[in-house]
Amino acid sequence: MTRIALVGIGKIALDQHVPAISASPDWELAATVSRQGRVDGVEGFTRIEDMLEARPDIGVVSLCLPPVPRFDVAQAALRAGRHVMLEKPPGATLAEVHALRDLARAQGVTLFATWHSREAHAVAAARRWLGDRRIESGRITWREDVRKWHPGQEWIFAAGGMGVFDPGINALSILTHILPEPVHLTGAELDFPANRDAPIAARLEMTQGITADFDFRQEGPQTWDMEFRTDRGHLALRMGGNLLEIDGQPAGGADTIMGEYPALYAQMARLLGENASDVDLSPMVLVADAFTLGRRVTVEPFAF
Ligand code: NAP
């Protein structure tokens, strides 16, 4: 078993990382680093430097912090010669993740920028099906209720929190994984609440006739769908990449996200075995380009 420390004990750490690590024969959760969060029965630190110094036996650090505070912690862990796993999005900016990738290389350690949605049940099948087809158009609809999924997470609407791109980047991580040809952004419109520094909704236009509609204000049924028209048929991924439809008929998958994090930790174990890194920034390039190219629309103030 490989000893691992979890940093940032908040919603995703407790909902997904702790259960995935506990259930795996590869991993032992040996420490946490969090100002307030704790995991019963696991040694807790409040500062990364203290954990790195006190526990040289812990070789891997998995970061579940929001993107803005993540860089300094990742840098400290890599400088201390530890392997690092990053929650999505891997950083607040592209440049800081480039710096982490270079540092990991120089240190000879593994850096894994995870994209949990790529592990959804139907994504691999969708990638195979699209592999030898030509995309004619695509439509992504990612609409969820921020109050339900991110209750009170003020950081998400602060600068660098990415707003609606926090879930939207999950769709883009699937998109960039399943398309046979690379895609890039050609236009965007971003809705910023008058009292916030990150968008609450966004509409994107990309090459290959692909559009995306992201919205954090969806009450009632939630939508995480992607649909593609190709030269030979129609493919839809529903429920965040978990259900597959071909030409309107169910074609596989399972309506649960519980397999995604175990798959990420299994992949991290493989990367360690191969002494390799996996840092694909293509989903984040689309988000950065949306901020660069996007027209800004001011909408009504938002409160949790
Ligand atoms: P969260 O509940 O707000 O937890 C993040 C934890 O990070 C906090 O509990 C906090 O713990 C620590 N932290 C350290 N510095 C912080 C700062 N400046 N601001 C806020 N928290 C800080 O957030 P989360 O939902 O777990 O999301 C964390 C990351 O996981 C994000 O990148 C998100 O995109 C990703 N993610 C979230 C979900 C989800 O469903 N929520 C799903 C997949 C991925 P202490 O106060 O104890 O230090």
XYZ file of N, CA, C and O in Angstrom, residues 117-191:
300
model
N -14.427 13.481 -14.855
C -15.539 13.169 -15.771
C -15.101 12.273 -16.926
O -15.931 11.586 -17.535
N -13.800 12.272 -17.235
C -13.333 11.375 -18.296
C -13.481 9.899 -17.901
O -13.393 9.019 -18.748
N -13.646 9.659 -16.595
C -13.813 8.286 -16.104
C -15.283 7.879 -16.012
O -15.584 6.785 -15.547
N -16.198 8.760 -16.444
C -17.623 8.413 -16.411
C -17.864 7.175 -17.288
O -17.114 6.912 -18.237
N -18.962 6.456 -16.960
C -19.142 5.103 -17.517
C -19.160 5.008 -19.037
O -18.706 3.997 -19.587
N -19.715 6.028 -19.717
C -19.908 5.868 -21.171
C -18.862 6.611 -22.000
O -18.928 6.589 -23.229
N -17.896 7.247 -21.360
C -16.956 8.101 -22.102
C -16.050 7.278 -23.021
O -15.844 7.629 -24.188
N -15.528 6.176 -22.537
C -14.617 5.370 -23.362
C -15.353 4.832 -24.592
O -14.814 4.852 -25.712
N -16.614 4.405 -24.397
C -17.390 3.877 -25.534
C -17.684 4.998 -26.534
O -17.641 4.780 -27.752
N -17.977 6.194 -26.025
C -18.251 7.323 -26.926
C -17.002 7.654 -27.739
O -17.072 7.916 -28.946
N -15.856 7.634 -27.093
C -14.592 7.927 -27.791
C -14.333 6.912 -28.912
O -13.939 7.275 -30.015
N -14.598 5.643 -28.603
C -14.406 4.604 -29.626
C -15.366 4.823 -30.808
O -14.967 4.745 -31.965
N -16.628 5.111 -30.492
C -17.648 5.263 -31.547
C -17.329 6.458 -32.441
O -17.484 6.408 -33.663
N -16.873 7.541 -31.838
C -16.585 8.753 -32.624
C -15.263 8.660 -33.379
O -15.028 9.429 -34.317
N -14.420 7.704 -32.972
C -13.038 7.654 -33.444
C -12.871 7.684 -34.951
O -11.955 8.316 -35.467
N -13.775 7.019 -35.711
C -13.615 6.985 -37.165
C -14.770 7.712 -37.864
O -15.128 7.394 -38.984
N -15.365 8.694 -37.145
C -16.460 9.455 -37.764
C -16.072 10.931 -37.900
O -15.175 11.401 -37.222
N -16.795 11.633 -38.757
C -16.574 13.072 -38.914
C -17.680 13.824 -38.186
O -18.866 13.560 -38.391
N -17.293 14.742 -37.304
C -18.282 15.510 -36.544
C -18.885 16.579 -37.448
O -18.153 17.356 -38.077
N -20.215 16.631 -37.530
C -20.873 17.690 -38.310
C -21.323 18.823 -37.398
O -21.283 19.986 -37.783
N -21.771 18.477 -36.193
C -22.115 19.515 -35.209
C -22.217 18.854 -33.839
O -22.297 17.621 -33.732
N -22.177 19.684 -32.811
C -22.301 19.151 -31.451
C -22.918 20.199 -30.553
O -22.784 21.404 -30.800
N -23.615 19.718 -29.526
C -24.256 20.655 -28.599
C -24.066 20.135 -27.174
O -24.423 18.992 -26.879
N -23.487 20.978 -26.330
C -23.299 20.622 -24.918
C -24.258 21.467 -24.093
O -24.321 22.693 -24.262
N -24.990 20.815 -23.201
C -25.890 21.541 -22.292
C -25.543 21.104 -20.880
O -25.711 19.929 -20.524
N -24.976 22.014 -20.092
C -24.495 21.682 -18.740
C -25.124 22.706 -17.819
O -24.644 23.825 -17.680
N -26.270 22.336 -17.248
C -27.036 23.309 -16.457
C -27.333 22.708 -15.103
O -27.989 21.676 -15.020
N -26.812 23.336 -14.060
C -27.016 22.807 -12.710
C -27.261 23.946 -11.729
O -27.028 25.120 -12.033
N -27.704 23.560 -10.539
C -28.068 24.535 -9.509
C -26.869 24.713 -8.569
O -26.553 23.815 -7.790
N -26.217 25.868 -8.659
C -25.012 26.083 -7.842
C -25.318 25.996 -6.347
O -24.471 25.566 -5.560
N -26.535 26.361 -5.952
C -26.861 26.307 -4.511
C -26.941 24.868 -4.017
O -26.675 24.589 -2.859
N -27.296 23.956 -4.912
C -27.409 22.545 -4.532
C -26.030 21.869 -4.505
O -25.723 21.111 -3.591
N -25.199 22.135 -5.498
C -23.946 21.391 -5.652
C -22.751 22.078 -5.005
O -21.737 21.435 -4.743
N -22.848 23.391 -4.788
C -21.714 24.140 -4.214
C -22.206 25.061 -3.110
O -21.942 26.263 -3.145
N -22.950 24.516 -2.141
C -23.600 25.395 -1.154
C -22.591 26.256 -0.405
O -21.640 25.745 0.174
N -22.791 27.557 -0.469
C -21.957 28.491 0.301
C -20.512 28.581 -0.149
O -19.697 29.199 0.536
N -20.142 27.992 -1.296
C -18.729 28.028 -1.743
C -18.444 29.376 -2.412
O -18.448 29.499 -3.640
N -18.161 30.373 -1.583
C -17.953 31.736 -2.100
C -16.780 31.779 -3.080
O -16.762 32.594 -4.000
N -15.763 30.907 -2.885
C -14.589 30.941 -3.756
C -14.941 30.745 -5.221
O -14.235 31.230 -6.107
N -16.058 30.051 -5.489
C -16.377 29.694 -6.871
C -16.727 30.938 -7.694
O -16.521 30.966 -8.911
N -17.233 32.001 -7.015
C -17.564 33.246 -7.717
C -16.505 34.326 -7.510
O -16.708 35.475 -7.910
N -15.384 33.982 -6.866
C -14.278 34.938 -6.734
C -13.395 34.829 -7.988
O -13.464 33.840 -8.725
N -12.563 35.832 -8.220
C -11.637 35.772 -9.363
C -10.796 34.509 -9.239
O -10.279 34.203 -8.168
N -10.679 33.764 -10.322
C -9.911 32.508 -10.303
C -10.745 31.311 -9.898
O -10.298 30.175 -10.051
N -11.949 31.529 -9.386
C -12.816 30.405 -8.993
C -13.505 29.769 -10.192
O -14.038 28.675 -10.104
N -13.532 30.501 -11.310
C -14.042 30.037 -12.611
C -15.552 30.035 -12.745
O -16.075 29.789 -13.823
N -16.309 30.251 -11.646
C -17.761 30.312 -11.764
C -18.313 29.067 -12.435
O -17.947 27.939 -12.093
N -19.182 29.289 -13.431
C -19.871 28.156 -14.063
C -18.898 27.243 -14.826
O -19.235 26.103 -15.152
N -17.678 27.723 -15.077
C -16.702 26.830 -15.723
C -16.192 25.764 -14.755
O -15.539 24.816 -15.194
N -16.449 25.913 -13.462
C -16.049 24.841 -12.534
C -16.737 23.526 -12.921
O -16.051 22.514 -13.113
N -18.090 23.505 -13.119
C -18.671 22.289 -13.702
C -18.472 22.210 -15.212
O -18.273 21.123 -15.765
N -18.513 23.360 -15.901
C -18.419 23.339 -17.365
C -17.141 22.685 -17.857
O -17.123 22.012 -18.891
N -16.062 22.837 -17.102
C -14.791 22.249 -17.540
C -14.865 20.712 -17.521
O -14.117 20.047 -18.255
N -15.813 20.176 -16.757
C -16.003 18.712 -16.800
C -16.491 18.293 -18.190
O -16.018 17.299 -18.753
N -17.453 19.065 -18.720
C -17.940 18.778 -20.070
C -16.804 18.919 -21.075
O -16.630 18.090 -21.978
N -15.997 19.975 -20.902
C -14.905 20.211 -21.853
C -13.821 19.139 -21.724
O -13.136 18.822 -22.699
N -13.693 18.568 -20.531
C -12.706 17.483 -20.375
C -13.165 16.236 -21.127
O -12.342 15.512 -21.714
N -14.475 15.991 -21.140
C -14.992 14.859 -21.933
C -14.834 15.177 -23.418
O -14.330 14.357 -24.200
N -15.252 16.400 -23.799
C -15.200 16.791 -25.217
C -13.801 16.605 -25.796
O -13.624 15.987 -26.863
N -12.797 17.130 -25.112
C -11.436 17.090 -25.647
C -10.873 15.663 -25.652
O -9.898 15.384 -26.337
N -11.501 14.775 -24.892
C -11.052 13.383 -24.829
C -11.693 12.527 -25.925
O -11.073 11.597 -26.432
N -12.950 12.828 -26.281
C -13.667 11.917 -27.196
C -13.614 12.344 -28.657
O -13.841 11.519 -29.538
N -13.307 13.622 -28.931
C -13.312 14.067 -30.329
C -12.112 13.486 -31.080
O -10.996 13.502 -30.555
N -12.341 13.038 -32.312
C -11.206 12.511 -33.082
C -10.220 13.599 -33.517
O -9.061 13.311 -33.768
N -10.688 14.860 -33.624
C -9.816 15.977 -34.034
C -9.815 17.028 -32.929
O -10.833 17.224 -32.272
N -8.716 17.763 -32.749
C -8.700 18.817 -31.732
C -9.740 19.910 -32.035
O -10.088 20.143 -33.186
N -10.191 20.566 -30.980
C -11.208 21.603 -31.113
C -10.657 22.884 -30.503
O -9.828 22.821 -29.600
N -11.079 24.048 -31.039
C -10.737 25.286 -30.333
C -11.907 26.265 -30.323
O -12.859 26.127 -31.087
N -11.790 27.225 -29.436
C -12.872 28.174 -29.212
C -12.876 29.257 -30.293
O -11.818 29.738 -30.692
N -14.093 29.649 -30.751
C -14.161 30.732 -31.742
C -14.970 31.926 -31.227
O -14.895 33.006 -31.794
N -15.736 31.740 -30.158
C -16.510 32.858 -29.620
C -17.130 32.468 -28.294
O -17.288 31.280 -28.000
N -17.463 33.480 -27.467
C -18.094 33.177 -26.172
C -18.825 34.403 -25.662
O -18.486 35.540 -26.005
N -19.814 34.132 -24.831
C -20.550 35.179 -24.133
C -20.650 34.732 -22.683
O -21.095 33.605 -22.414
N -20.194 35.566 -21.760
C -20.137 35.180 -20.349
C -21.027 36.102 -19.535
O -20.910 37.331 -19.628
N -21.920 35.530 -18.720
C -22.812 36.319 -17.863
C -22.206 36.430 -16.464
O -22.093 35.414 -15.747
